[in-house]
mmCIF file of C-alpha atoms and ligand atoms in Angstrom:
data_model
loop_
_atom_site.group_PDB
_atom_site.id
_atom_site.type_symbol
_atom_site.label_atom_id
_atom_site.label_comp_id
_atom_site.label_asym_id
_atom_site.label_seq_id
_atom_site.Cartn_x
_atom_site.Cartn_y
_atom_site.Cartn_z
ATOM 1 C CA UNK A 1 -5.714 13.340 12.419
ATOM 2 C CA UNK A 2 -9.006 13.064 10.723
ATOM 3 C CA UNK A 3 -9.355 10.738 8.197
ATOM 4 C CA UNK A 4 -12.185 10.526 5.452
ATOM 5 C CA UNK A 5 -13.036 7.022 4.635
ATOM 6 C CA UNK A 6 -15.307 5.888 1.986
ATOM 7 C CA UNK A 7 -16.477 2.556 0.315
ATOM 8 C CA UNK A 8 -18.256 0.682 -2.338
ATOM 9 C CA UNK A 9 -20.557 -2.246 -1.704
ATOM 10 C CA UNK A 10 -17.173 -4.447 -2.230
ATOM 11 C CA UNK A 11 -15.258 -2.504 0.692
ATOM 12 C CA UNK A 12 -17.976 -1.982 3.289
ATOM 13 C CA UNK A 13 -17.484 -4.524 5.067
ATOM 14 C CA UNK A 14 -13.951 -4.140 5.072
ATOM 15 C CA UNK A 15 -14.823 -0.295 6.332
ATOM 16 C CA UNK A 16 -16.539 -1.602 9.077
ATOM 17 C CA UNK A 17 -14.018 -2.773 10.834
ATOM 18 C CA UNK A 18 -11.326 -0.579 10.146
ATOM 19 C CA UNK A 19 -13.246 2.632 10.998
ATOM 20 C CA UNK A 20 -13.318 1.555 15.170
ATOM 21 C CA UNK A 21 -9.605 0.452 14.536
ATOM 22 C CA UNK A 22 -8.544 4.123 12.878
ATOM 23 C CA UNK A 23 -10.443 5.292 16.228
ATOM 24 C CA UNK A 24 -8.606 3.605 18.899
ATOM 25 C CA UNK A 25 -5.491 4.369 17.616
ATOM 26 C CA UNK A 26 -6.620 7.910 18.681
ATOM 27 C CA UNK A 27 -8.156 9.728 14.741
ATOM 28 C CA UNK A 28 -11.148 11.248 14.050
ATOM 29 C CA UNK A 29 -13.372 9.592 11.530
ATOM 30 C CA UNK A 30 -15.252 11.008 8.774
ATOM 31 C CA UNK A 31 -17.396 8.574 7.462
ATOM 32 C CA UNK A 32 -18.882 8.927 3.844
ATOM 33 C CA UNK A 33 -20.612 6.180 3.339
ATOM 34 C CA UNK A 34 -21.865 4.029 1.453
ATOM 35 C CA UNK A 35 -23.738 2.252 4.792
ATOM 36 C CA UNK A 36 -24.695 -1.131 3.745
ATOM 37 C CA UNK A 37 -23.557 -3.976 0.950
ATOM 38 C CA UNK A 38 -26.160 -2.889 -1.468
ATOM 39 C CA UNK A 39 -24.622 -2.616 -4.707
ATOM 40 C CA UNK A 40 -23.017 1.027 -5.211
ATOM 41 C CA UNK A 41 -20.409 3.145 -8.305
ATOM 42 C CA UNK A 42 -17.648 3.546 -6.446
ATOM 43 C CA UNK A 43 -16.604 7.231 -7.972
ATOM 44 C CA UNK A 44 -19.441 8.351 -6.063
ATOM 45 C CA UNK A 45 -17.781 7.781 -2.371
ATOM 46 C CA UNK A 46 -14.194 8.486 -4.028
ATOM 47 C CA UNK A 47 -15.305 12.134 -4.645
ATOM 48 C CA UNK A 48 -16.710 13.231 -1.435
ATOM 49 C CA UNK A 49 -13.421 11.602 0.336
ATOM 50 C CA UNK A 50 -10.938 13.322 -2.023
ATOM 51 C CA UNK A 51 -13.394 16.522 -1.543
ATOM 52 C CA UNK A 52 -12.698 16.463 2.193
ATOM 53 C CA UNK A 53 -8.696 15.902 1.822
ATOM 54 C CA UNK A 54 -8.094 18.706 -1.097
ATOM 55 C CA UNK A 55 -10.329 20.834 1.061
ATOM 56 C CA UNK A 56 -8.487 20.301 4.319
ATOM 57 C CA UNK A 57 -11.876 19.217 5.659
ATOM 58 C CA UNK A 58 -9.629 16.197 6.270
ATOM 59 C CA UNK A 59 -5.765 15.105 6.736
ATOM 60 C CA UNK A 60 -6.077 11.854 4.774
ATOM 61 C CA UNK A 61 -8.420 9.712 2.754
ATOM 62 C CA UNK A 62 -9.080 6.303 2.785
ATOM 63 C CA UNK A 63 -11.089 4.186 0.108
ATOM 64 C CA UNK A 64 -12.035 0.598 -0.165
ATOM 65 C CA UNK A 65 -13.918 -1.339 -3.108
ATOM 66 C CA UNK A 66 -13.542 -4.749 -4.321
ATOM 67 C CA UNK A 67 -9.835 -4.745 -5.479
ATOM 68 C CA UNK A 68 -8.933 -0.976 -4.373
ATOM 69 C CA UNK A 69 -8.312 0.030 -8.406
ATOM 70 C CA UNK A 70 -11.626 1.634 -9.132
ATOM 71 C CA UNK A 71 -11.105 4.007 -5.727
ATOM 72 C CA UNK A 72 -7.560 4.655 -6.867
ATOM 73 C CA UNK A 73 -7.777 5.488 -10.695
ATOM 74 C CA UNK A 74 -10.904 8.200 -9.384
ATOM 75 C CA UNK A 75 -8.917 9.629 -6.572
ATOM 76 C CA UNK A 76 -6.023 9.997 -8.568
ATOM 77 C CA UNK A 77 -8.065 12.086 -11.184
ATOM 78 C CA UNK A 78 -9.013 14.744 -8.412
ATOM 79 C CA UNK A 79 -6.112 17.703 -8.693
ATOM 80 C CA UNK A 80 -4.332 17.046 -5.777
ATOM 81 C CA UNK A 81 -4.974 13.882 -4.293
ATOM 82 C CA UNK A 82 -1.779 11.270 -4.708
ATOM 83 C CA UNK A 83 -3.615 8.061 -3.835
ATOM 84 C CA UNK A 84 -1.560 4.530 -3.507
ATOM 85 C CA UNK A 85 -3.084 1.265 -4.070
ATOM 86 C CA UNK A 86 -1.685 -1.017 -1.095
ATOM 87 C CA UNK A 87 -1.962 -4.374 0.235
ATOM 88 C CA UNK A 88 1.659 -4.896 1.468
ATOM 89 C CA UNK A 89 3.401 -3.634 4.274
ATOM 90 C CA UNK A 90 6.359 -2.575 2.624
ATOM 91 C CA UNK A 91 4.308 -0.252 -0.059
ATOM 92 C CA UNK A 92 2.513 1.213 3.070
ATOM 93 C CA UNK A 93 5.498 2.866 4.474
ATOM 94 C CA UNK A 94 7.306 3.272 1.232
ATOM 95 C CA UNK A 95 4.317 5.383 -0.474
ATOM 96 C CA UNK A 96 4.426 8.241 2.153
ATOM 97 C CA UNK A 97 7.926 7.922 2.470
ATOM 98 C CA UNK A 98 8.654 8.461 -1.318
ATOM 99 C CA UNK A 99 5.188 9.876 -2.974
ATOM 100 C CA UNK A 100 3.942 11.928 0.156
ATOM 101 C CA UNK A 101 -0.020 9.712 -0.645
ATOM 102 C CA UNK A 102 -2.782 11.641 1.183
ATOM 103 C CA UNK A 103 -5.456 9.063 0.238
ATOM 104 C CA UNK A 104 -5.042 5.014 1.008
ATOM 105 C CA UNK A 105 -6.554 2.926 -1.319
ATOM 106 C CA UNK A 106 -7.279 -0.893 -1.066
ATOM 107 C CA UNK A 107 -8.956 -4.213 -1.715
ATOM 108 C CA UNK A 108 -11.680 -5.866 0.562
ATOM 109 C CA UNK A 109 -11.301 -8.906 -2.051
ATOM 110 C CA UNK A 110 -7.800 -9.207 -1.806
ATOM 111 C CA UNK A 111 -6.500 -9.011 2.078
ATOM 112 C CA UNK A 112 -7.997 -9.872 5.193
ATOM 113 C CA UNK A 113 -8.641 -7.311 7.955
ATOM 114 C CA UNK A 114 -5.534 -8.003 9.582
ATOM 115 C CA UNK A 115 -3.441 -6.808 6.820
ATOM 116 C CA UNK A 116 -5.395 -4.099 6.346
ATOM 117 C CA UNK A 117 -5.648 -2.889 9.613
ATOM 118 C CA UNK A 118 -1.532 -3.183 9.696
ATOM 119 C CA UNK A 119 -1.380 -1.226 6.046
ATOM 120 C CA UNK A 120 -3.563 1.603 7.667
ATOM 121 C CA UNK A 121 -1.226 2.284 10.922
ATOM 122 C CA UNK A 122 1.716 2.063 8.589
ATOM 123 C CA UNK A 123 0.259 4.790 6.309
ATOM 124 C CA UNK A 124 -1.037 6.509 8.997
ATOM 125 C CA UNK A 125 2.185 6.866 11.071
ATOM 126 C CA UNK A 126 5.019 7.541 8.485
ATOM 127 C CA UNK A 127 5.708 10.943 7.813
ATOM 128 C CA UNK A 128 7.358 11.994 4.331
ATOM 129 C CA UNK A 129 10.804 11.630 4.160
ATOM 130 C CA UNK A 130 11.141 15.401 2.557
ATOM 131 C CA UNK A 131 13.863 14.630 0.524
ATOM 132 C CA UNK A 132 15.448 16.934 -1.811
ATOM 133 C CA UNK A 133 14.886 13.841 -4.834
ATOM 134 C CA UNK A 134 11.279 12.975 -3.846
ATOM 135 C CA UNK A 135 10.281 16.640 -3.614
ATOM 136 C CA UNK A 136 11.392 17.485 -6.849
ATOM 137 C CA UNK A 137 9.651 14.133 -8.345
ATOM 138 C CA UNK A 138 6.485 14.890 -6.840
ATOM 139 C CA UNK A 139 7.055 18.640 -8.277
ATOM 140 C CA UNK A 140 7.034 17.050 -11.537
ATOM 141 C CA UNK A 141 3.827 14.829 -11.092
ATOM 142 C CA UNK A 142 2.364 17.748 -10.142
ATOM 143 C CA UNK A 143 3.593 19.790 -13.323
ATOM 144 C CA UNK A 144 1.480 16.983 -15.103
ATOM 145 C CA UNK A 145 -1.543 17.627 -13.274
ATOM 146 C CA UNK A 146 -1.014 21.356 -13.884
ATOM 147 C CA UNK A 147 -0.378 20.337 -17.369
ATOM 148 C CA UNK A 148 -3.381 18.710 -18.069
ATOM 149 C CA UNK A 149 -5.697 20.506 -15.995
ATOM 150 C CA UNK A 150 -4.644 23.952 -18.148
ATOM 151 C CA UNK A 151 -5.363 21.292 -21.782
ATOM 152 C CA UNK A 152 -9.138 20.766 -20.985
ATOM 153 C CA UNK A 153 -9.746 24.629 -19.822
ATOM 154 C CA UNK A 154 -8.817 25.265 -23.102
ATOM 155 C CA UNK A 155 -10.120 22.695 -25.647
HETATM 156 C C1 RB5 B 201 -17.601 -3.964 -7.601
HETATM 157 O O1 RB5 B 201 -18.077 -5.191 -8.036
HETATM 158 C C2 RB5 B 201 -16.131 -3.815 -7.962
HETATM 159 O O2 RB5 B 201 -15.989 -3.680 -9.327
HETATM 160 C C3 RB5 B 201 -15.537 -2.637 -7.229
HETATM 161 O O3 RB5 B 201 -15.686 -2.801 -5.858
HETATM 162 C C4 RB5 B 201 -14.052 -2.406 -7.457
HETATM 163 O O4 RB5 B 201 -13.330 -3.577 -7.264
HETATM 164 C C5 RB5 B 201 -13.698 -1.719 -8.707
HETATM 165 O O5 RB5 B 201 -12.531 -1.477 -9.007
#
């Protein structure tokens, strides 16, 4: 697949050594910055990433800040993007299985690269389950969006 990743000043590091990790285990990488530890606004590498995945420029996203909840609350504001905030194992696999996520958000403050590197071939390798009850929850989520997108158009 190819995968967009972007990160704050609080996830580059954390980038750093995931992004020759998402390669070996075969993906393409997309890499949006930011490129050092200088400090950075994290909506501003949220945007491109979720820019790539709505697009189809990419497959997936994945963003990393501080604690992972500044890159998830943007992403989740771009029409589209279902982004999970994840630092367990469990919550890796159960997020595509149940929510379908196309964007992987998490923490460089919170888990260690070993975790994270674990979270990311989780996400990466579980497919959605397709289920009648998840499709037609995810239908709804997305009747919000729709919802909400159509309010500010007309205000
Ligand atoms: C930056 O200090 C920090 O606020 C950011 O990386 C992130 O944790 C925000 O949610």
């Amino acid at each position: 697949m190819k995968i967009a990743i972007g990160a704050d000043h609080g996830g580059y590091s954390l980038k750093e050594i995931v992004v020759p990790y998402i390669q070996s285990l075969g993906h393409e990488i997309i890499d949006l910055g930011c490129d050092c530890n200088v400090s950075v606004d994290y909506p501003d590498y949220a945007m491109p990433v979720c820019d790539h995945v709505v697009k189809g420029e990419a497959d997936r996203g994945i963003l990393i800040c501080g604690t992972g909840i500044g890159m998830s609350i943007a992403a989740n504001k771009v029409a589209g993007i279902r982004c999970a905030l994840v630092h367990d194992l469990f919550s890796a696999q159960a997020t595509r299985e149940h929510n379908d996520t196309n964007v992987l958000a998490m923490g460089e403050r919170v888990i260690g690269p070993g975790v994270a590197q674990e979270i990311i071939r989780i996400w990466l390798e579980t497919p959605f389950s397709n289920s009648e009850r998840h499709v037609g929850r995810l239908n709804k989520v997305k009747a919000i969006e729709d919802k909400y997108a159509h309010a500010s158009k007309t205000e």
